[in-house]
Structure formats: C-alpha cells, structure tokens
Coordinates of N, CA, C and O in Angstrom, one line a residue:
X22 N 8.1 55.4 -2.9 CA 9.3 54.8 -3.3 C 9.0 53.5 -4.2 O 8.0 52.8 -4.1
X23 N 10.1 53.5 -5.1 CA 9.6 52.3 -6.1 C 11.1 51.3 -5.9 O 11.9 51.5 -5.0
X24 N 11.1 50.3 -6.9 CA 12.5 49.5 -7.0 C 13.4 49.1 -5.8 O 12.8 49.0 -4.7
X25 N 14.6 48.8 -5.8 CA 15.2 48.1 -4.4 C 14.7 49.2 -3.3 O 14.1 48.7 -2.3
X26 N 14.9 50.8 -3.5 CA 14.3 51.7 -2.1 C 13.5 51.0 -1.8 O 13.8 50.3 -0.8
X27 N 12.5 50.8 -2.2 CA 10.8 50.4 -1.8 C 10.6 48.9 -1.0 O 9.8 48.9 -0.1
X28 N 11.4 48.0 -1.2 CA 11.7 46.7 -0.9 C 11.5 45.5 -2.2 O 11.6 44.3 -2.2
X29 N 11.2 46.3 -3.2 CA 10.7 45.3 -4.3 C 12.6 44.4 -4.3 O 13.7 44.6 -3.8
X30 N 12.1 43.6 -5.2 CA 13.6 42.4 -5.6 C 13.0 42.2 -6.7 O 11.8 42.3 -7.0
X31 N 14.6 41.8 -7.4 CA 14.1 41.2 -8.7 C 14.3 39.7 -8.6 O 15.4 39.1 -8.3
X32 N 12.9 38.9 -8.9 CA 12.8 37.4 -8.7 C 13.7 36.8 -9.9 O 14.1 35.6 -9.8
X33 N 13.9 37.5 -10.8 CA 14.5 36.8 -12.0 C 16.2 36.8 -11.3 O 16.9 35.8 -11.3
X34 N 16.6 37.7 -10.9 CA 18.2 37.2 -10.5 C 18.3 36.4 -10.0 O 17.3 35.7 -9.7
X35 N 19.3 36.0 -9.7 CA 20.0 34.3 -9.2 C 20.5 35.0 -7.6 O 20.7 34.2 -6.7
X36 N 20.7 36.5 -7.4 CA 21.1 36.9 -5.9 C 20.0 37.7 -5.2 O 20.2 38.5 -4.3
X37 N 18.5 37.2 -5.9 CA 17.5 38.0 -5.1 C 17.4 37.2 -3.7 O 17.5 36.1 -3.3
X38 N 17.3 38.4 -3.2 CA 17.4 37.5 -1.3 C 16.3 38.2 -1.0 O 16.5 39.4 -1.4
X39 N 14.9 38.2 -0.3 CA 14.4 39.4 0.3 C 15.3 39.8 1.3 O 16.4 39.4 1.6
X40 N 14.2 41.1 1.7 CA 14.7 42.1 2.6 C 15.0 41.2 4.2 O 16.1 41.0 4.7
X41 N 13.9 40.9 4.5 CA 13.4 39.8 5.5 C 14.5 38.9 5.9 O 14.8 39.0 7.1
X42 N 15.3 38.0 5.2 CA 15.9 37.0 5.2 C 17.2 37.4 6.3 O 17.6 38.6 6.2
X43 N 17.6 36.7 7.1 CA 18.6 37.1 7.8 C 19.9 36.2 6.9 O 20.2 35.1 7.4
X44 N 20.4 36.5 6.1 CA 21.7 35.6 5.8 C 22.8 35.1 6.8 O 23.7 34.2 6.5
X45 N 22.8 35.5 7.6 CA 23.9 35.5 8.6 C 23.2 34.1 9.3 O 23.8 33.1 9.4
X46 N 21.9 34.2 9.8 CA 21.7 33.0 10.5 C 20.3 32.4 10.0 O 19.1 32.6 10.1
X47 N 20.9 31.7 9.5 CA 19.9 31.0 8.7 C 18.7 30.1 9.0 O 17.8 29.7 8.2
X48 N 18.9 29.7 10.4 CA 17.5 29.4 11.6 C 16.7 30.5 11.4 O 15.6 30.1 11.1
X49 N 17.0 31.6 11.4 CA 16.0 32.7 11.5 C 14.7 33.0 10.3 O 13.6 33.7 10.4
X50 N 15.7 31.9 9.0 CA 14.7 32.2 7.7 C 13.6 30.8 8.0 O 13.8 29.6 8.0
X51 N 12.3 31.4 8.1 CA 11.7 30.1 8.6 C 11.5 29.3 6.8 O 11.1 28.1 6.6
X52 N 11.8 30.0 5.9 CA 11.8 28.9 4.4 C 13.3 28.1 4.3 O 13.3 27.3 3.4
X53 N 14.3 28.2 5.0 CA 15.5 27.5 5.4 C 15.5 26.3 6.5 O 16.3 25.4 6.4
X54 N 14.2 26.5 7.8 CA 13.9 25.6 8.4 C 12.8 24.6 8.0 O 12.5 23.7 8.8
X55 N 12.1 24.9 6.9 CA 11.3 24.1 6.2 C 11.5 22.3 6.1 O 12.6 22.0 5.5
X56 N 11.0 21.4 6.5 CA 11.4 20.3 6.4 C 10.1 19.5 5.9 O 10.3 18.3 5.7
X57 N 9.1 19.8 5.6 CA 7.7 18.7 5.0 C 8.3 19.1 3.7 O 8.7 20.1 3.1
X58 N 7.9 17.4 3.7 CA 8.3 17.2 2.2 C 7.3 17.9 0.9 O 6.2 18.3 1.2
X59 N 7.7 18.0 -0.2 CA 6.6 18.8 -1.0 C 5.6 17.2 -1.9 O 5.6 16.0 -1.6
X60 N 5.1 17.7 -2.6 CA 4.2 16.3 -3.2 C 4.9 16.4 -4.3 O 5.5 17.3 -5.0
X61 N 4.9 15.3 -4.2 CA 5.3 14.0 -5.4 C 4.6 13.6 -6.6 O 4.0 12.6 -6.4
X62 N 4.4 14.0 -7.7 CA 3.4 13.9 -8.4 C 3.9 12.4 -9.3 O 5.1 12.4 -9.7
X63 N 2.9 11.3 -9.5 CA 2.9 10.4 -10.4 C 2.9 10.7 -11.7 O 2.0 11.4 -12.1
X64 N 3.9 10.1 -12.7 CA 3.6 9.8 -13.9 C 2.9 8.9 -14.3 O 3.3 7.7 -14.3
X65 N 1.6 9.5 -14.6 CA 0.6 8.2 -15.2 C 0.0 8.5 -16.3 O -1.1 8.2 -16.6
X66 N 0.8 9.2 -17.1 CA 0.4 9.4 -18.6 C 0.8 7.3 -19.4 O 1.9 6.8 -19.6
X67 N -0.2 7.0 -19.5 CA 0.7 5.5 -20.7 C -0.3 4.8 -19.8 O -1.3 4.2 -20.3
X68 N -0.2 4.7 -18.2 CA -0.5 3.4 -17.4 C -1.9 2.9 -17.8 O -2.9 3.4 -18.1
X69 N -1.6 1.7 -17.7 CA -2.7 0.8 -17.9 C -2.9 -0.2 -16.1 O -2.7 -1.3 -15.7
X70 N -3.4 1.0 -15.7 CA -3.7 0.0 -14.1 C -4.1 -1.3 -13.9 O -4.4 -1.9 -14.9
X71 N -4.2 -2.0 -12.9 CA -4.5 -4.0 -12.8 C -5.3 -3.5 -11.9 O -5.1 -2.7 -10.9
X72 N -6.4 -4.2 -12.5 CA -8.2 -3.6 -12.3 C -8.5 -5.2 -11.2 O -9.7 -5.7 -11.0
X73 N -7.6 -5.7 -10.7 CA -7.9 -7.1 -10.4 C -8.9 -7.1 -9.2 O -9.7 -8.0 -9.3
X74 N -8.9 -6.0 -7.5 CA -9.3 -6.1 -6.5 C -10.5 -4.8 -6.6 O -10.3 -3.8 -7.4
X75 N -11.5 -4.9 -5.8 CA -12.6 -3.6 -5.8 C -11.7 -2.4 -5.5 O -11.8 -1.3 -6.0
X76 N -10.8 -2.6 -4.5 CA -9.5 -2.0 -3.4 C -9.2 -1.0 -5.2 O -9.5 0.1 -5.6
X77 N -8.3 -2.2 -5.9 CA -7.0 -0.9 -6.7 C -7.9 -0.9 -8.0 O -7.3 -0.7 -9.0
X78 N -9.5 -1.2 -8.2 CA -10.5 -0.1 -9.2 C -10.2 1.0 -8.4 O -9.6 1.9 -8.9
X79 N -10.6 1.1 -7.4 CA -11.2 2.6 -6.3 C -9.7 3.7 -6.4 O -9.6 4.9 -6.5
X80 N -9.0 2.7 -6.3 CA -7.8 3.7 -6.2 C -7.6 4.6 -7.3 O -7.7 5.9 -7.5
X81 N -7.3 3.2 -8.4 CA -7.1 4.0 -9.8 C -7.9 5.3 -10.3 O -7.3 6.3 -10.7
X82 N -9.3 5.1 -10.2 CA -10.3 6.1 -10.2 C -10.3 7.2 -9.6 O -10.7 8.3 -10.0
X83 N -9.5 7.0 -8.1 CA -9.1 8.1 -7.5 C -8.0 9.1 -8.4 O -8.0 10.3 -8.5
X84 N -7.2 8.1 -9.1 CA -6.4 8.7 -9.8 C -6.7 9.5 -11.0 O -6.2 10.5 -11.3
X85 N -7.3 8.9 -11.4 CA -8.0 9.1 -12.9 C -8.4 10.6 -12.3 O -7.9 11.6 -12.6
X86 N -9.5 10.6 -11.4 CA -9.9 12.6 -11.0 C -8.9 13.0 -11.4 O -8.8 13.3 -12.5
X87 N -7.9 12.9 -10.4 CA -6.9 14.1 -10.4 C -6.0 14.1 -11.8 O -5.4 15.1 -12.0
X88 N -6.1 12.9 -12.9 CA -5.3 13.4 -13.7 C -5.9 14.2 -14.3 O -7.1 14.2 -14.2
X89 N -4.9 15.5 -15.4 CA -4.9 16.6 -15.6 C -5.3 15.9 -17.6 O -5.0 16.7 -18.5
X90 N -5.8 14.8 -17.8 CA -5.5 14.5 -19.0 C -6.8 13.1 -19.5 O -7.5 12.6 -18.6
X91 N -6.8 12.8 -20.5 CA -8.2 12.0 -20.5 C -7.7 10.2 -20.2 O -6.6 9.7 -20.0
X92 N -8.6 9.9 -20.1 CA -9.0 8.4 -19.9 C -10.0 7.3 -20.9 O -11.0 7.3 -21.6
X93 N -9.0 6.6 -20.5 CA -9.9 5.9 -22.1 C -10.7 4.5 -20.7 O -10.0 3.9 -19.7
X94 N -11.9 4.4 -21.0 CA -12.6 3.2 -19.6 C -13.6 2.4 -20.7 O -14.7 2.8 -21.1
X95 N -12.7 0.9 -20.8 CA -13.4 -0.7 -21.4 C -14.4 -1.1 -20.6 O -14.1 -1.5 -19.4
X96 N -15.7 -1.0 -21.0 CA -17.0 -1.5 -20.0 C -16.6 -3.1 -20.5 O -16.1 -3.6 -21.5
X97 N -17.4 -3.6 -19.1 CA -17.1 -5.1 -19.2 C -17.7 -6.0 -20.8 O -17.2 -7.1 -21.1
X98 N -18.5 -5.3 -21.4 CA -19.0 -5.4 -22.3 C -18.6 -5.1 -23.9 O -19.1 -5.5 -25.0
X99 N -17.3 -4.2 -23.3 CA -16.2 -4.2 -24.5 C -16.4 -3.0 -25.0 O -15.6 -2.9 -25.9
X100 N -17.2 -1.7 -25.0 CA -17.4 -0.8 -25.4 C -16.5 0.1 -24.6 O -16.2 0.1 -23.4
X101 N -16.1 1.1 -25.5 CA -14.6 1.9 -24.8 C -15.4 3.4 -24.9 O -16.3 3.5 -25.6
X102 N -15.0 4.6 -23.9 CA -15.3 5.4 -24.2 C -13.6 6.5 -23.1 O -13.1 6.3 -22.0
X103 N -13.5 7.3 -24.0 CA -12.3 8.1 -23.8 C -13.0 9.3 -23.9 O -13.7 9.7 -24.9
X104 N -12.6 10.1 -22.4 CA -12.5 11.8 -22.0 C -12.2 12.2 -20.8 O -11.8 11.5 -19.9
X105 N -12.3 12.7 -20.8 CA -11.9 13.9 -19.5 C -12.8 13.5 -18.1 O -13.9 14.0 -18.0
X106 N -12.3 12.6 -17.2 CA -13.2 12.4 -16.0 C -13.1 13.5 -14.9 O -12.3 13.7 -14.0
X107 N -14.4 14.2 -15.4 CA -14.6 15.4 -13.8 C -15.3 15.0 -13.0 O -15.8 16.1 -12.6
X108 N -15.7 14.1 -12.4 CA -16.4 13.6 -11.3 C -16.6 12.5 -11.0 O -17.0 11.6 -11.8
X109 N -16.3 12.2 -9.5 CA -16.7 10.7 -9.0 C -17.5 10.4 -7.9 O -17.7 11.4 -7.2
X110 N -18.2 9.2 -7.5 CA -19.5 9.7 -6.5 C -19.2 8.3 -6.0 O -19.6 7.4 -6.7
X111 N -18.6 8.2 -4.7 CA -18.3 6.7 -4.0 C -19.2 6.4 -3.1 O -19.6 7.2 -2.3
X112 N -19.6 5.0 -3.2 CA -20.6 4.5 -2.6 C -20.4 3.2 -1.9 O -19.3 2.7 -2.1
X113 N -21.2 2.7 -1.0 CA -21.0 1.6 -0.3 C -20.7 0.2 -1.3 O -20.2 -0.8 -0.8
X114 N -20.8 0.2 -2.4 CA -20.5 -0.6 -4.1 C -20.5 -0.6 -5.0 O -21.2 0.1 -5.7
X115 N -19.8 -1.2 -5.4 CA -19.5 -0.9 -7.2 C -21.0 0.0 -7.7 O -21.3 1.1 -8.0
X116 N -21.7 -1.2 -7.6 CA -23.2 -0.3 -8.2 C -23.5 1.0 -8.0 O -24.1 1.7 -8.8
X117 N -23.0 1.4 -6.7 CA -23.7 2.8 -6.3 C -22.6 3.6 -6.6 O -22.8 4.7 -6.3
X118 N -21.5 3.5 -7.1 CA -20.8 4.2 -7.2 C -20.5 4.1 -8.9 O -20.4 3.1 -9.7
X119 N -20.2 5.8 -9.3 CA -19.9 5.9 -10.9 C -18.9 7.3 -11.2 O -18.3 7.9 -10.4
X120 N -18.9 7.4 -11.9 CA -17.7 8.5 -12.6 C -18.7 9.1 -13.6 O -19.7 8.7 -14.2
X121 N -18.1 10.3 -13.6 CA -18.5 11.0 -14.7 C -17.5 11.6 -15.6 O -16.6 12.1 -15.1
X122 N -17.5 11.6 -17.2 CA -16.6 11.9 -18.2 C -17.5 12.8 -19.2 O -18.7 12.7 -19.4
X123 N -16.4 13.9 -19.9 CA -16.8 14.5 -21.5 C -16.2 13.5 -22.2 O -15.0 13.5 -21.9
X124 N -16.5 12.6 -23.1 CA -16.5 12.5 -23.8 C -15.7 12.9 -24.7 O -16.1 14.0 -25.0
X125 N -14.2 12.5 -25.6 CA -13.5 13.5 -26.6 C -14.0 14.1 -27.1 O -13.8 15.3 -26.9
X126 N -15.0 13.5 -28.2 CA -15.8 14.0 -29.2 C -17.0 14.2 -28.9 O -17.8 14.1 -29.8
X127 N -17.5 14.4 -28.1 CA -18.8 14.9 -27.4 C -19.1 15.9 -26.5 O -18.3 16.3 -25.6
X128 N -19.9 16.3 -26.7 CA -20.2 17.6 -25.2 C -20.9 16.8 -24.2 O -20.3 16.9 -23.1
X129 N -21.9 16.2 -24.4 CA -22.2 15.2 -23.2 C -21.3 15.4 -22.1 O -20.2 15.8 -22.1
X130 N -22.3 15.0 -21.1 CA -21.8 13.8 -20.1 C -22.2 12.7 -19.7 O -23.3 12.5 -19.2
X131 N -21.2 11.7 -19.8 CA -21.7 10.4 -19.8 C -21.0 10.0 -17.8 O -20.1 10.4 -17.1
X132 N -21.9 9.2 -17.7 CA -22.3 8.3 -16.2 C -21.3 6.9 -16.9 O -21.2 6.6 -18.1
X133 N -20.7 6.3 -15.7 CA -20.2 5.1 -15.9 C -20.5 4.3 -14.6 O -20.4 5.2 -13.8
X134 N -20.9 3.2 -13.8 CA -20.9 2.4 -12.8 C -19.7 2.0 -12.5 O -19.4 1.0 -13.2
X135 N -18.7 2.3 -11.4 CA -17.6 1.3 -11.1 C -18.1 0.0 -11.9 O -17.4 -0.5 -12.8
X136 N -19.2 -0.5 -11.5 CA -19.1 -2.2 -11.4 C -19.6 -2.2 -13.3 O -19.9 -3.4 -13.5
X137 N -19.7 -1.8 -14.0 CA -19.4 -1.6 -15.2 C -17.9 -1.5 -15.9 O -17.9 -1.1 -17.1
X138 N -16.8 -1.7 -15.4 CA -15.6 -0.5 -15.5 C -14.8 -2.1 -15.4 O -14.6 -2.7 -14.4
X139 N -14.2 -2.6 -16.9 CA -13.5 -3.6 -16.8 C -12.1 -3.3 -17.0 O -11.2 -4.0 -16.5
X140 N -12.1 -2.2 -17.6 CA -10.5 -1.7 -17.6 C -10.5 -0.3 -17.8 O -11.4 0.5 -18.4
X141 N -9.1 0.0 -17.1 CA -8.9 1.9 -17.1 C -7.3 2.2 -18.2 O -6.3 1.4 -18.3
X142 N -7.4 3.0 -18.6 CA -6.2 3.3 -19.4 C -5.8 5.5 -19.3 O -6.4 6.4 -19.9
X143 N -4.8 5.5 -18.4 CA -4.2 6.8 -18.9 C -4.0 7.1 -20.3 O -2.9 7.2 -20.8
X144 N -5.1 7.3 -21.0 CA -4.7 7.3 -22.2 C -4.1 8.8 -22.9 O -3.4 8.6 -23.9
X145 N -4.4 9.7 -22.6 CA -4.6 11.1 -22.9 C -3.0 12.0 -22.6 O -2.7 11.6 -21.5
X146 N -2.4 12.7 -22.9 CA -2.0 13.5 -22.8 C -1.9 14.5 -21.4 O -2.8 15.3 -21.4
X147 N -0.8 14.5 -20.1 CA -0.9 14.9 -19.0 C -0.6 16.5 -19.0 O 0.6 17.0 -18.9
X148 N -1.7 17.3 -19.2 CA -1.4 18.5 -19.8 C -0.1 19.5 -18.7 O 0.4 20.6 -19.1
X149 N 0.1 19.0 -17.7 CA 0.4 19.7 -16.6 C 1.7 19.2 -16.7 O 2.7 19.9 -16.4
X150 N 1.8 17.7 -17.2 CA 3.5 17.2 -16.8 C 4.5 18.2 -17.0 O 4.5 19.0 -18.0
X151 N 5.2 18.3 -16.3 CA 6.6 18.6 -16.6 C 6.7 20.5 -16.4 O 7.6 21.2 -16.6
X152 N 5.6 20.8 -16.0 CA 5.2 22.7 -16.2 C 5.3 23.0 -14.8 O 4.8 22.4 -13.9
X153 N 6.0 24.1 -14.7 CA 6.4 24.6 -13.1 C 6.4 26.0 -13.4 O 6.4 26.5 -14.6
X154 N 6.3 26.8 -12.2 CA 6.7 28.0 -12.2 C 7.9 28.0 -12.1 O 8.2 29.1 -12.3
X155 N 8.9 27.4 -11.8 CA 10.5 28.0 -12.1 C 10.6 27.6 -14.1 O 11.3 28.4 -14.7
X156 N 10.0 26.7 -14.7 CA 10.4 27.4 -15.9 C 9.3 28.1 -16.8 O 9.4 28.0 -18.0
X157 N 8.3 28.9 -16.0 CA 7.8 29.7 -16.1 C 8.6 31.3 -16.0 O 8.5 32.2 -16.9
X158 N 9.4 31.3 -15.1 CA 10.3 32.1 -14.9 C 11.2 32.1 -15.7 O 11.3 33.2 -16.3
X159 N 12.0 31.3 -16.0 CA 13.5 31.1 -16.6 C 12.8 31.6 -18.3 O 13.5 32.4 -19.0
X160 N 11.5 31.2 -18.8 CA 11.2 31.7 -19.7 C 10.7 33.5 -19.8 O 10.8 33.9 -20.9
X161 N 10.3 34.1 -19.2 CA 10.1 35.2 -18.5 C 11.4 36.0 -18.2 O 11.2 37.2 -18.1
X162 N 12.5 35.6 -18.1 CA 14.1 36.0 -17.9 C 14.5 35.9 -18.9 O 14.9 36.9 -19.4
X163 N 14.7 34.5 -19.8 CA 15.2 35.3 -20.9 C 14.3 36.1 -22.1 O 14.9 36.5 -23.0
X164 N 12.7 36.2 -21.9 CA 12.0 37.7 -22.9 C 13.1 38.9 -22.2 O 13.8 39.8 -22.7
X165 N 12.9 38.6 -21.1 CA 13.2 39.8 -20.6 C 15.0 40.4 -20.6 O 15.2 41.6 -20.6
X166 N 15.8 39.6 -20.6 CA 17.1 39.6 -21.1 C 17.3 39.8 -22.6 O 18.3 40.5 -23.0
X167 N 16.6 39.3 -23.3 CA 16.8 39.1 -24.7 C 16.1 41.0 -24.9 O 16.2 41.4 -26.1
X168 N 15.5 42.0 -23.9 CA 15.2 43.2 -24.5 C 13.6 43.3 -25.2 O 13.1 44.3 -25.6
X169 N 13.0 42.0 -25.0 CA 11.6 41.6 -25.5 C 10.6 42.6 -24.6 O 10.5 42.5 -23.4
X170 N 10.0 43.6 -25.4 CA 8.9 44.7 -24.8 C 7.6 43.9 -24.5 O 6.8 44.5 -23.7
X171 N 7.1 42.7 -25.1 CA 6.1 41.7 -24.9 C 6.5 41.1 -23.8 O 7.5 40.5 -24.1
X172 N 6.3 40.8 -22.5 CA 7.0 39.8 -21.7 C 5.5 39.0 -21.4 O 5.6 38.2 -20.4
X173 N 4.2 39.0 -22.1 CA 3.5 38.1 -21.7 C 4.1 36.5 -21.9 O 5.0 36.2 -22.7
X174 N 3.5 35.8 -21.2 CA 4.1 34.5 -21.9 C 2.4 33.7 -22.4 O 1.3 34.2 -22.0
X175 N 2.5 32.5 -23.4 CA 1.1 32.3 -23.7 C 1.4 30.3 -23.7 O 2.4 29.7 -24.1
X176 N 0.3 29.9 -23.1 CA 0.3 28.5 -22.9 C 0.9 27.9 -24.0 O 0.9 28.4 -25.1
X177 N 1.3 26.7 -23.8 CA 1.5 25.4 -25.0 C 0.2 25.4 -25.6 O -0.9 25.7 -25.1
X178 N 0.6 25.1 -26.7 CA -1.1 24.0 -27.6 C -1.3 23.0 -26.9 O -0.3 22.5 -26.4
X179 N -2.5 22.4 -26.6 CA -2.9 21.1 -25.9 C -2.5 20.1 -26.9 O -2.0 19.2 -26.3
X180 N -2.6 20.0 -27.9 CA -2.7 19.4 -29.2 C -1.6 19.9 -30.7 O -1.7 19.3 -31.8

C-alpha cells in the first residue's frame, strides 16, 4: 500500500495530522503535552564582547566554538587574525589554554593562547541565522505547488 492507505501524510498541508494523534483528546498526543522549552539561539553576528574578567574571555570563547561564522581575535600585541574557530582546549589558565582557527585566507591552522587574546569580535557572517526547517518546507511547497518536476532545493551562497 502506498499514499494516505499506507499511513504516509502529506507534511506540506496545513491539515496533516498523523495517524497516531488522538484529536479528540489531546493529553493523549504526547507532542501536545510537551513543555521543555526549545533553545534559544543568540544573535552574535556584529558583537564585540567585554573581554574585561578571565570569567567572560572564557565564556565568549565558548561562544565563538559554537558560532556557525568567523571571528576576527586582536592579540594583545595588536595583530588581528580572522577565521573560522574549530577548536578550543581549556586549561587550569589563560596560558594553558588556546583556540584554534583557519584562517580566511589560509589553509593553516593557527594556535592562539587565551592569555594572548585582547579582543574578540563576531565578525563573520552567521551562516545558519535565520534557516529552519519550516522554511525549508514552505520553500519545498511552493516548487511543489507551482508544478516544479525539480523539487531538489540547493543551499544559499555563503558569500
């Protein structure tokens, strides 16, 4: 069996309900009894963090991993270097602890020391902001409304 016989739904309509779902009593849908909150994601594309305590370097840095976008980091010494931070390695202090970045224009990878690290800047482009799978969908509904026999969809340019 294929189509609604089978249990398939169509995710693109606005009245797909699974099979599953009890409508009548809506305790029974455990995605209706759902109460944790989902994550919250930070806009830190622009920020220029306050590097003032060891405490909110460490944080920031924390941050800097997870963004999806590069970083521009002022050694105390005034030399800047901007890329992509994939790694960080925390230590009992600044000294022992460093990051690792590509480089924009480089293949390298370059090593930084916290205690080297006089300023951080979100500088880069947050390639993820604002991209979900519902308008992943909504774009996917209307190829597919519009009669489009291609329904692949293909990423933004980063650039």
């Amino acid at each position: 069996m294929t189509g609604k016989e089978g249990g398939h739904i169509d995710h693109a309509s606005a009245a797909a309900t699974p099979p599953h779902v009890n409508v009548a009593n809506p305790a029974a849908n455990p995605d209706a009894m759902e109460v944790a909150p989902g994550t919250a994601h930070e806009r830190l594309e622009g920020w220029i963090p306050e590097l003032a305590s060891e405490d909110e370097l460490r944080a920031a840095l924390e941050k800097a991993f997870d963004y999806r976008g590069d970083v521009t980091i002022t050694r105390k010494d005034g030399s800047k270097i901007e890329g992509y931070l994939f790694d960080r390695r925390t230590g009992a202090s600044l000294k022992e602890s460093l990051v690792r970045l590509y480089p924009k224009n480089s293949n390298e990878k370059v090593a930084v020391s916290y205690a080297e690290i006089g300023a951080l800047a979100f500088s880069g482009r947050d390639t993820a902001a604002g991209k979900s799978w519902e308008a992943w969908m909504k774009k996917y509904a209307e190829k597919k409304a519009a009669g489009e026999k291609d329904l692949s969809l293909h990423p933004e340019p980063l650039e």
